Amino acid sequence: MSRIVIFGAGGRGGRRAVAEAVSRGHQVTAAVRDPRRHTDLAGDNVTLIAADVTVADDVAKAAAGHDAAISSVYRADLPSRDYYPAAAHALIDGLGRAGVARLVVVGVGSALEIAPGVAFHDQQGWPPEHREFSLGHTAELEVFRASGGGLDWVIIAPPPVMLDEHAGRTGGYRSGDHRVLPRAEDAAAFSYADLAVALVDEIERPKHSRAMVAVDY
C-alpha cells in the first residue's frame, strides 16, 4: 500500500485516478482548489484537502508523508501557457521539499509527435484554441525536462481524441514513447478509466522516467 496525493482530484481524470488507486488498496489524499465542490470524494481511504497546484507551499504541505503524486489538473480560466508551467515549477519545488520522488502527470495526446520535431497540434487545420492549450502542456514538459534529477517524473499522454468519460475500465492499454501511437480508424475512444489504470501502474511498477509517454488501446 502506498500513500498517493492526487492534484486535480475533482476532474474527470482525477476522479478516475482516485477510484483506481483506492480499488488497489492505496491511501489517497485528494487535493482540490475548493473541497466544498467535491465533498463526494471523501470516504474510506480518501482524505479531501484544499491545495493550489501552482503554489509550492500548498504542494509541499499536501504531499508531506506521501510516497508518490499524480497531477491531473486543468484550469479553463487561465492561459494554458501560464498555468501548466507554473504548476510544473510548483510541483518540482513542493514535492522536493516533501521528499516525494515520484510524480505521474496527465498530458495531452496533441503534444505527441507525428513526425520528428512535429507535434500533432502543428498539423494544418488544428483549431488555434486547441493548439494553444496543447502548447501549454508542451511548455510544462520543457519545465520538467529542465529540472534536476531529484524528481522522477513521467507524463502519460492519451491519444489525441476525445476521451470516453463513461466507458468502463478494461485494464488494457499499450504504451509507446513521445510519438502518437497508430490506431485503427474504428478504434474505440480511450477511456478515462483506463487512463487511470496507466497512471497508477506507473506508481506501482514504474516503467518510464523523465519522459512523455503515449498510451492507447
PDB file of C-alpha atoms in Angstrom:
ATOM      1  CA  MET A   1       0.000   0.000   0.000  1.00  0.00           C
ATOM      2  CA  SER A   2       1.231   3.479  -0.890  1.00  0.00           C
ATOM      3  CA  ARG A   3       0.113   6.931   0.133  1.00  0.00           C
ATOM      4  CA  ILE A   4      -0.677   8.892  -3.032  1.00  0.00           C
ATOM      5  CA  VAL A   5      -1.587  12.572  -3.283  1.00  0.00           C
ATOM      6  CA  ILE A   6      -3.651  13.402  -6.364  1.00  0.00           C
ATOM      7  CA  PHE A   7      -3.755  17.023  -7.514  1.00  0.00           C
ATOM      8  CA  GLY A   8      -6.814  17.866  -9.605  1.00  0.00           C
ATOM      9  CA  ALA A   9      -8.740  15.050  -7.963  1.00  0.00           C
ATOM     10  CA  GLY A  10     -12.095  16.654  -8.727  1.00  0.00           C
ATOM     11  CA  GLY A  11     -11.723  16.491 -12.521  1.00  0.00           C
ATOM     12  CA  ARG A  12     -12.639  13.716 -14.925  1.00  0.00           C
ATOM     13  CA  GLY A  13      -9.178  12.180 -14.924  1.00  0.00           C
ATOM     14  CA  GLY A  14      -8.507  12.878 -11.267  1.00  0.00           C
ATOM     15  CA  ARG A  15     -11.693  11.207 -10.068  1.00  0.00           C
ATOM     16  CA  ARG A  16     -10.852   8.053 -12.000  1.00  0.00           C
ATOM     17  CA  ALA A  17      -7.341   8.101 -10.573  1.00  0.00           C
ATOM     18  CA  VAL A  18      -8.733   8.344  -7.036  1.00  0.00           C
ATOM     19  CA  ALA A  19     -11.094   5.424  -7.663  1.00  0.00           C
ATOM     20  CA  GLU A  20      -8.385   3.303  -9.294  1.00  0.00           C
ATOM     21  CA  ALA A  21      -5.864   3.914  -6.524  1.00  0.00           C
ATOM     22  CA  VAL A  22      -8.389   3.160  -3.771  1.00  0.00           C
ATOM     23  CA  SER A  23      -9.514  -0.025  -5.545  1.00  0.00           C
ATOM     24  CA  ARG A  24      -5.925  -1.251  -5.316  1.00  0.00           C
ATOM     25  CA  GLY A  25      -5.711  -0.604  -1.591  1.00  0.00           C
ATOM     26  CA  HIS A  26      -3.796   2.681  -1.601  1.00  0.00           C
ATOM     27  CA  GLN A  27      -4.379   5.583   0.758  1.00  0.00           C
ATOM     28  CA  VAL A  28      -5.283   8.696  -1.248  1.00  0.00           C
ATOM     29  CA  THR A  29      -5.181  12.391  -0.484  1.00  0.00           C
ATOM     30  CA  ALA A  30      -7.488  14.148  -2.949  1.00  0.00           C
ATOM     31  CA  ALA A  31      -6.199  17.701  -3.440  1.00  0.00           C
ATOM     32  CA  VAL A  32      -8.609  20.218  -4.992  1.00  0.00           C
ATOM     33  CA  ARG A  33      -8.895  24.003  -5.030  1.00  0.00           C
ATOM     34  CA  ASP A  34     -12.351  24.056  -3.388  1.00  0.00           C
ATOM     35  CA  PRO A  35     -13.206  20.984  -1.296  1.00  0.00           C
ATOM     36  CA  ARG A  36     -16.776  22.227  -0.840  1.00  0.00           C
ATOM     37  CA  ARG A  37     -17.438  21.382  -4.514  1.00  0.00           C
ATOM     38  CA  HIS A  38     -16.136  17.840  -4.186  1.00  0.00           C
ATOM     39  CA  THR A  39     -17.348  16.526  -0.847  1.00  0.00           C
ATOM     40  CA  ASP A  40     -18.376  13.250  -2.502  1.00  0.00           C
ATOM     41  CA  LEU A  41     -14.697  12.358  -2.945  1.00  0.00           C
ATOM     42  CA  ALA A  42     -14.098  11.951   0.788  1.00  0.00           C
ATOM     43  CA  GLY A  43     -14.568   8.445   2.117  1.00  0.00           C
ATOM     44  CA  ASP A  44     -12.786   5.266   3.077  1.00  0.00           C
ATOM     45  CA  ASN A  45      -9.059   5.658   2.323  1.00  0.00           C
ATOM     46  CA  VAL A  46      -9.602   9.131   0.805  1.00  0.00           C
ATOM     47  CA  THR A  47      -8.769  12.391   2.579  1.00  0.00           C
ATOM     48  CA  LEU A  48     -10.050  15.555   0.877  1.00  0.00           C
ATOM     49  CA  ILE A  49      -7.920  18.700   1.199  1.00  0.00           C
ATOM     50  CA  ALA A  50      -7.574  22.150  -0.354  1.00  0.00           C
ATOM     51  CA  ALA A  51      -4.443  22.883  -2.375  1.00  0.00           C
ATOM     52  CA  ASP A  52      -3.438  25.071  -5.304  1.00  0.00           C
ATOM     53  CA  VAL A  53      -1.043  23.130  -7.536  1.00  0.00           C
ATOM     54  CA  THR A  54       0.621  26.368  -8.686  1.00  0.00           C
ATOM     55  CA  VAL A  55       1.674  27.233  -5.117  1.00  0.00           C
ATOM     56  CA  ALA A  56       4.759  25.318  -3.996  1.00  0.00           C
ATOM     57  CA  ASP A  57       3.888  25.712  -0.306  1.00  0.00           C
ATOM     58  CA  ASP A  58       0.495  24.096  -0.937  1.00  0.00           C
ATOM     59  CA  VAL A  59       2.126  21.248  -2.854  1.00  0.00           C
ATOM     60  CA  ALA A  60       4.685  20.644  -0.108  1.00  0.00           C
ATOM     61  CA  LYS A  61       2.032  20.634   2.617  1.00  0.00           C
ATOM     62  CA  ALA A  62      -0.319  18.352   0.674  1.00  0.00           C
ATOM     63  CA  ALA A  63       2.445  15.905  -0.273  1.00  0.00           C
ATOM     64  CA  ALA A  64       4.131  15.579   3.118  1.00  0.00           C
ATOM     65  CA  GLY A  65       4.223  11.952   4.217  1.00  0.00           C
ATOM     66  CA  HIS A  66       3.239  10.554   0.816  1.00  0.00           C
ATOM     67  CA  ASP A  67       5.047   8.068  -1.391  1.00  0.00           C
ATOM     68  CA  ALA A  68       4.022   9.412  -4.801  1.00  0.00           C
ATOM     69  CA  ALA A  69       1.928  12.065  -6.530  1.00  0.00           C
ATOM     70  CA  ILE A  70      -0.380  12.288  -9.524  1.00  0.00           C
ATOM     71  CA  SER A  71      -1.174  15.562 -11.296  1.00  0.00           C
ATOM     72  CA  SER A  72      -4.385  15.647 -13.335  1.00  0.00           C
ATOM     73  CA  VAL A  73      -5.019  19.379 -13.277  1.00  0.00           C
ATOM     74  CA  TYR A  74      -6.941  21.743 -15.528  1.00  0.00           C
ATOM     75  CA  ARG A  75      -7.937  25.402 -15.488  1.00  0.00           C
ATOM     76  CA  ALA A  76     -10.196  26.908 -18.137  1.00  0.00           C
ATOM     77  CA  ASP A  77      -9.935  30.429 -16.723  1.00  0.00           C
ATOM     78  CA  LEU A  78      -6.149  30.820 -17.052  1.00  0.00           C
ATOM     79  CA  PRO A  79      -3.888  30.835 -20.122  1.00  0.00           C
ATOM     80  CA  SER A  80      -2.579  27.330 -20.654  1.00  0.00           C
ATOM     81  CA  ARG A  81       0.945  28.538 -21.380  1.00  0.00           C
ATOM     82  CA  ASP A  82       1.000  30.249 -17.976  1.00  0.00           C
ATOM     83  CA  TYR A  83      -0.844  27.668 -15.905  1.00  0.00           C
ATOM     84  CA  TYR A  84       0.895  24.417 -16.797  1.00  0.00           C
ATOM     85  CA  PRO A  85       4.491  25.669 -16.463  1.00  0.00           C
ATOM     86  CA  ALA A  86       3.547  27.312 -13.150  1.00  0.00           C
ATOM     87  CA  ALA A  87       2.132  24.003 -11.931  1.00  0.00           C
ATOM     88  CA  ALA A  88       5.274  22.168 -13.046  1.00  0.00           C
ATOM     89  CA  HIS A  89       7.558  24.583 -11.177  1.00  0.00           C
ATOM     90  CA  ALA A  90       5.438  24.325  -8.015  1.00  0.00           C
ATOM     91  CA  LEU A  91       5.329  20.523  -8.197  1.00  0.00           C
ATOM     92  CA  ILE A  92       9.091  20.242  -8.622  1.00  0.00           C
ATOM     93  CA  ASP A  93       9.703  22.598  -5.681  1.00  0.00           C
ATOM     94  CA  GLY A  94       6.928  21.368  -3.390  1.00  0.00           C
ATOM     95  CA  LEU A  95       7.422  17.648  -3.927  1.00  0.00           C
ATOM     96  CA  GLY A  96      11.140  18.100  -3.414  1.00  0.00           C
ATOM     97  CA  ARG A  97      10.547  19.752  -0.054  1.00  0.00           C
ATOM     98  CA  ALA A  98       8.083  16.996   0.896  1.00  0.00           C
ATOM     99  CA  GLY A  99      10.528  14.242  -0.039  1.00  0.00           C
ATOM    100  CA  VAL A 100       8.220  12.776  -2.703  1.00  0.00           C
ATOM    101  CA  ALA A 101      10.339  11.438  -5.556  1.00  0.00           C
ATOM    102  CA  ARG A 102       7.749  10.000  -7.981  1.00  0.00           C
ATOM    103  CA  LEU A 103       5.278  12.118  -9.985  1.00  0.00           C
ATOM    104  CA  VAL A 104       2.895  10.890 -12.691  1.00  0.00           C
ATOM    105  CA  VAL A 105       1.339  13.657 -14.794  1.00  0.00           C
ATOM    106  CA  VAL A 106      -1.630  13.562 -17.177  1.00  0.00           C
ATOM    107  CA  GLY A 107      -0.619  15.056 -20.513  1.00  0.00           C
ATOM    108  CA  VAL A 108      -2.432  15.559 -23.837  1.00  0.00           C
ATOM    109  CA  GLY A 109      -2.089  13.499 -26.976  1.00  0.00           C
ATOM    110  CA  SER A 110      -1.945  16.567 -29.211  1.00  0.00           C
ATOM    111  CA  ALA A 111       1.517  17.338 -27.787  1.00  0.00           C
ATOM    112  CA  LEU A 112       2.842  13.990 -29.057  1.00  0.00           C
ATOM    113  CA  GLU A 113       4.852  13.926 -32.277  1.00  0.00           C
ATOM    114  CA  ILE A 114       3.513  12.775 -35.651  1.00  0.00           C
ATOM    115  CA  ALA A 115       6.921  13.268 -37.323  1.00  0.00           C
ATOM    116  CA  PRO A 116      10.377  14.163 -35.996  1.00  0.00           C
ATOM    117  CA  GLY A 117      10.039  17.563 -34.365  1.00  0.00           C
ATOM    118  CA  VAL A 118       6.397  17.949 -35.466  1.00  0.00           C
ATOM    119  CA  ALA A 119       3.668  17.722 -32.841  1.00  0.00           C
ATOM    120  CA  PHE A 120       0.115  16.638 -33.580  1.00  0.00           C
ATOM    121  CA  HIS A 121      -1.003  20.185 -32.754  1.00  0.00           C
ATOM    122  CA  ASP A 122       1.272  21.574 -35.504  1.00  0.00           C
ATOM    123  CA  GLN A 123      -0.673  19.974 -38.340  1.00  0.00           C
ATOM    124  CA  GLN A 124      -2.607  22.217 -40.687  1.00  0.00           C
ATOM    125  CA  GLY A 125      -6.209  22.782 -39.710  1.00  0.00           C
ATOM    126  CA  TRP A 126      -5.830  22.086 -35.998  1.00  0.00           C
ATOM    127  CA  PRO A 127      -8.041  24.654 -34.197  1.00  0.00           C
ATOM    128  CA  PRO A 128      -5.964  27.548 -32.789  1.00  0.00           C
ATOM    129  CA  GLU A 129      -7.596  27.370 -29.359  1.00  0.00           C
ATOM    130  CA  HIS A 130      -6.814  23.659 -29.105  1.00  0.00           C
ATOM    131  CA  ARG A 131      -3.240  24.281 -30.221  1.00  0.00           C
ATOM    132  CA  GLU A 132      -2.842  26.972 -27.569  1.00  0.00           C
ATOM    133  CA  PHE A 133      -3.991  24.547 -24.878  1.00  0.00           C
ATOM    134  CA  SER A 134      -1.621  21.877 -26.166  1.00  0.00           C
ATOM    135  CA  LEU A 135       1.288  24.346 -26.235  1.00  0.00           C
ATOM    136  CA  GLY A 136       0.735  24.881 -22.520  1.00  0.00           C
ATOM    137  CA  HIS A 137       1.365  21.189 -21.968  1.00  0.00           C
ATOM    138  CA  THR A 138       4.462  21.383 -24.172  1.00  0.00           C
ATOM    139  CA  ALA A 139       5.744  24.246 -22.022  1.00  0.00           C
ATOM    140  CA  GLU A 140       5.062  22.143 -18.930  1.00  0.00           C
ATOM    141  CA  LEU A 141       7.106  19.300 -20.425  1.00  0.00           C
ATOM    142  CA  GLU A 142      10.038  21.652 -21.021  1.00  0.00           C
ATOM    143  CA  VAL A 143       9.977  22.725 -17.367  1.00  0.00           C
ATOM    144  CA  PHE A 144      10.171  19.109 -16.245  1.00  0.00           C
ATOM    145  CA  ARG A 145      12.937  18.355 -18.755  1.00  0.00           C
ATOM    146  CA  ALA A 146      14.975  21.279 -17.463  1.00  0.00           C
ATOM    147  CA  SER A 147      14.628  20.226 -13.837  1.00  0.00           C
ATOM    148  CA  GLY A 148      17.371  18.403 -11.992  1.00  0.00           C
ATOM    149  CA  GLY A 149      17.399  14.708 -11.275  1.00  0.00           C
ATOM    150  CA  GLY A 150      15.669  14.878  -7.903  1.00  0.00           C
ATOM    151  CA  LEU A 151      12.152  14.235  -9.178  1.00  0.00           C
ATOM    152  CA  ASP A 152      11.360  11.049 -11.085  1.00  0.00           C
ATOM    153  CA  TRP A 153       8.521  12.280 -13.314  1.00  0.00           C
ATOM    154  CA  VAL A 154       6.602  10.819 -16.229  1.00  0.00           C
ATOM    155  CA  ILE A 155       3.875  12.390 -18.377  1.00  0.00           C
ATOM    156  CA  ILE A 156       1.200   9.965 -19.598  1.00  0.00           C
ATOM    157  CA  ALA A 157      -0.420  11.233 -22.799  1.00  0.00           C
ATOM    158  CA  PRO A 158      -3.634   9.583 -24.017  1.00  0.00           C
ATOM    159  CA  PRO A 159      -4.373   9.569 -27.757  1.00  0.00           C
ATOM    160  CA  PRO A 160      -5.341  12.894 -29.408  1.00  0.00           C
ATOM    161  CA  VAL A 161      -9.051  12.075 -29.475  1.00  0.00           C
ATOM    162  CA  MET A 162     -11.920  12.965 -27.160  1.00  0.00           C
ATOM    163  CA  LEU A 163     -11.661  10.578 -24.213  1.00  0.00           C
ATOM    164  CA  ASP A 164     -14.674   8.496 -23.203  1.00  0.00           C
ATOM    165  CA  GLU A 165     -15.998   9.723 -19.877  1.00  0.00           C
ATOM    166  CA  HIS A 166     -18.489   6.894 -19.426  1.00  0.00           C
ATOM    167  CA  ALA A 167     -16.772   3.738 -20.677  1.00  0.00           C
ATOM    168  CA  GLY A 168     -15.853   1.209 -18.034  1.00  0.00           C
ATOM    169  CA  ARG A 169     -12.414   0.045 -17.051  1.00  0.00           C
ATOM    170  CA  THR A 170     -10.887  -2.673 -19.231  1.00  0.00           C
ATOM    171  CA  GLY A 171      -7.432  -2.560 -17.644  1.00  0.00           C
ATOM    172  CA  GLY A 172      -5.860  -2.960 -21.065  1.00  0.00           C
ATOM    173  CA  TYR A 173      -3.673  -0.443 -22.872  1.00  0.00           C
ATOM    174  CA  ARG A 174      -0.358  -0.222 -24.671  1.00  0.00           C
ATOM    175  CA  SER A 175       2.328   2.377 -24.188  1.00  0.00           C
ATOM    176  CA  GLY A 176       4.886   3.875 -26.531  1.00  0.00           C
ATOM    177  CA  ASP A 177       7.151   6.895 -26.446  1.00  0.00           C
ATOM    178  CA  HIS A 178       6.809  10.594 -27.365  1.00  0.00           C
ATOM    179  CA  ARG A 179       5.050   9.786 -30.657  1.00  0.00           C
ATOM    180  CA  VAL A 180       1.341   9.292 -31.388  1.00  0.00           C
ATOM    181  CA  LEU A 181       0.605   5.585 -31.388  1.00  0.00           C
ATOM    182  CA  PRO A 182      -1.033   4.300 -34.592  1.00  0.00           C
ATOM    183  CA  ARG A 183      -4.677   3.380 -34.106  1.00  0.00           C
ATOM    184  CA  ALA A 184      -7.364   1.852 -36.283  1.00  0.00           C
ATOM    185  CA  GLU A 185      -9.974   4.219 -37.686  1.00  0.00           C
ATOM    186  CA  ASP A 186     -12.724   2.289 -35.901  1.00  0.00           C
ATOM    187  CA  ALA A 187     -10.834   2.052 -32.601  1.00  0.00           C
ATOM    188  CA  ALA A 188     -12.822   2.888 -29.500  1.00  0.00           C
ATOM    189  CA  ALA A 189     -12.171   6.201 -27.799  1.00  0.00           C
ATOM    190  CA  PHE A 190      -9.685   5.782 -24.982  1.00  0.00           C
ATOM    191  CA  SER A 191     -11.432   5.920 -21.610  1.00  0.00           C
ATOM    192  CA  TYR A 192     -10.633   7.987 -18.542  1.00  0.00           C
ATOM    193  CA  ALA A 193     -10.971   4.787 -16.536  1.00  0.00           C
ATOM    194  CA  ASP A 194      -8.116   3.129 -18.427  1.00  0.00           C
ATOM    195  CA  LEU A 195      -6.062   6.306 -18.326  1.00  0.00           C
ATOM    196  CA  ALA A 196      -6.301   5.976 -14.548  1.00  0.00           C
ATOM    197  CA  VAL A 197      -5.046   2.390 -14.805  1.00  0.00           C
ATOM    198  CA  ALA A 198      -1.950   3.631 -16.657  1.00  0.00           C
ATOM    199  CA  LEU A 199      -1.359   6.353 -14.058  1.00  0.00           C
ATOM    200  CA  VAL A 200      -1.474   4.040 -11.063  1.00  0.00           C
ATOM    201  CA  ASP A 201       0.541   1.356 -12.878  1.00  0.00           C
ATOM    202  CA  GLU A 202       3.369   3.895 -13.224  1.00  0.00           C
ATOM    203  CA  ILE A 203       3.363   4.327  -9.452  1.00  0.00           C
ATOM    204  CA  GLU A 204       3.149   0.650  -8.564  1.00  0.00           C
ATOM    205  CA  ARG A 205       5.519  -0.596 -11.294  1.00  0.00           C
ATOM    206  CA  PRO A 206       7.417   2.338 -12.814  1.00  0.00           C
ATOM    207  CA  LYS A 207       8.428   1.637 -16.417  1.00  0.00           C
ATOM    208  CA  HIS A 208       9.202   5.136 -17.632  1.00  0.00           C
ATOM    209  CA  SER A 209      11.229   8.009 -16.225  1.00  0.00           C
ATOM    210  CA  ARG A 210      11.637  11.670 -17.145  1.00  0.00           C
ATOM    211  CA  ALA A 211       9.727  11.312 -20.399  1.00  0.00           C
ATOM    212  CA  MET A 212       6.361  11.860 -22.075  1.00  0.00           C
ATOM    213  CA  VAL A 213       4.779   8.522 -22.922  1.00  0.00           C
ATOM    214  CA  ALA A 214       1.821   7.824 -25.218  1.00  0.00           C
ATOM    215  CA  VAL A 215      -0.870   5.347 -24.186  1.00  0.00           C
ATOM    216  CA  ASP A 216      -3.676   3.901 -26.299  1.00  0.00           C
ATOM    217  CA  TYR A 217      -5.581   0.672 -26.874  1.00  0.00           C
TER     218      TYR A 217
END
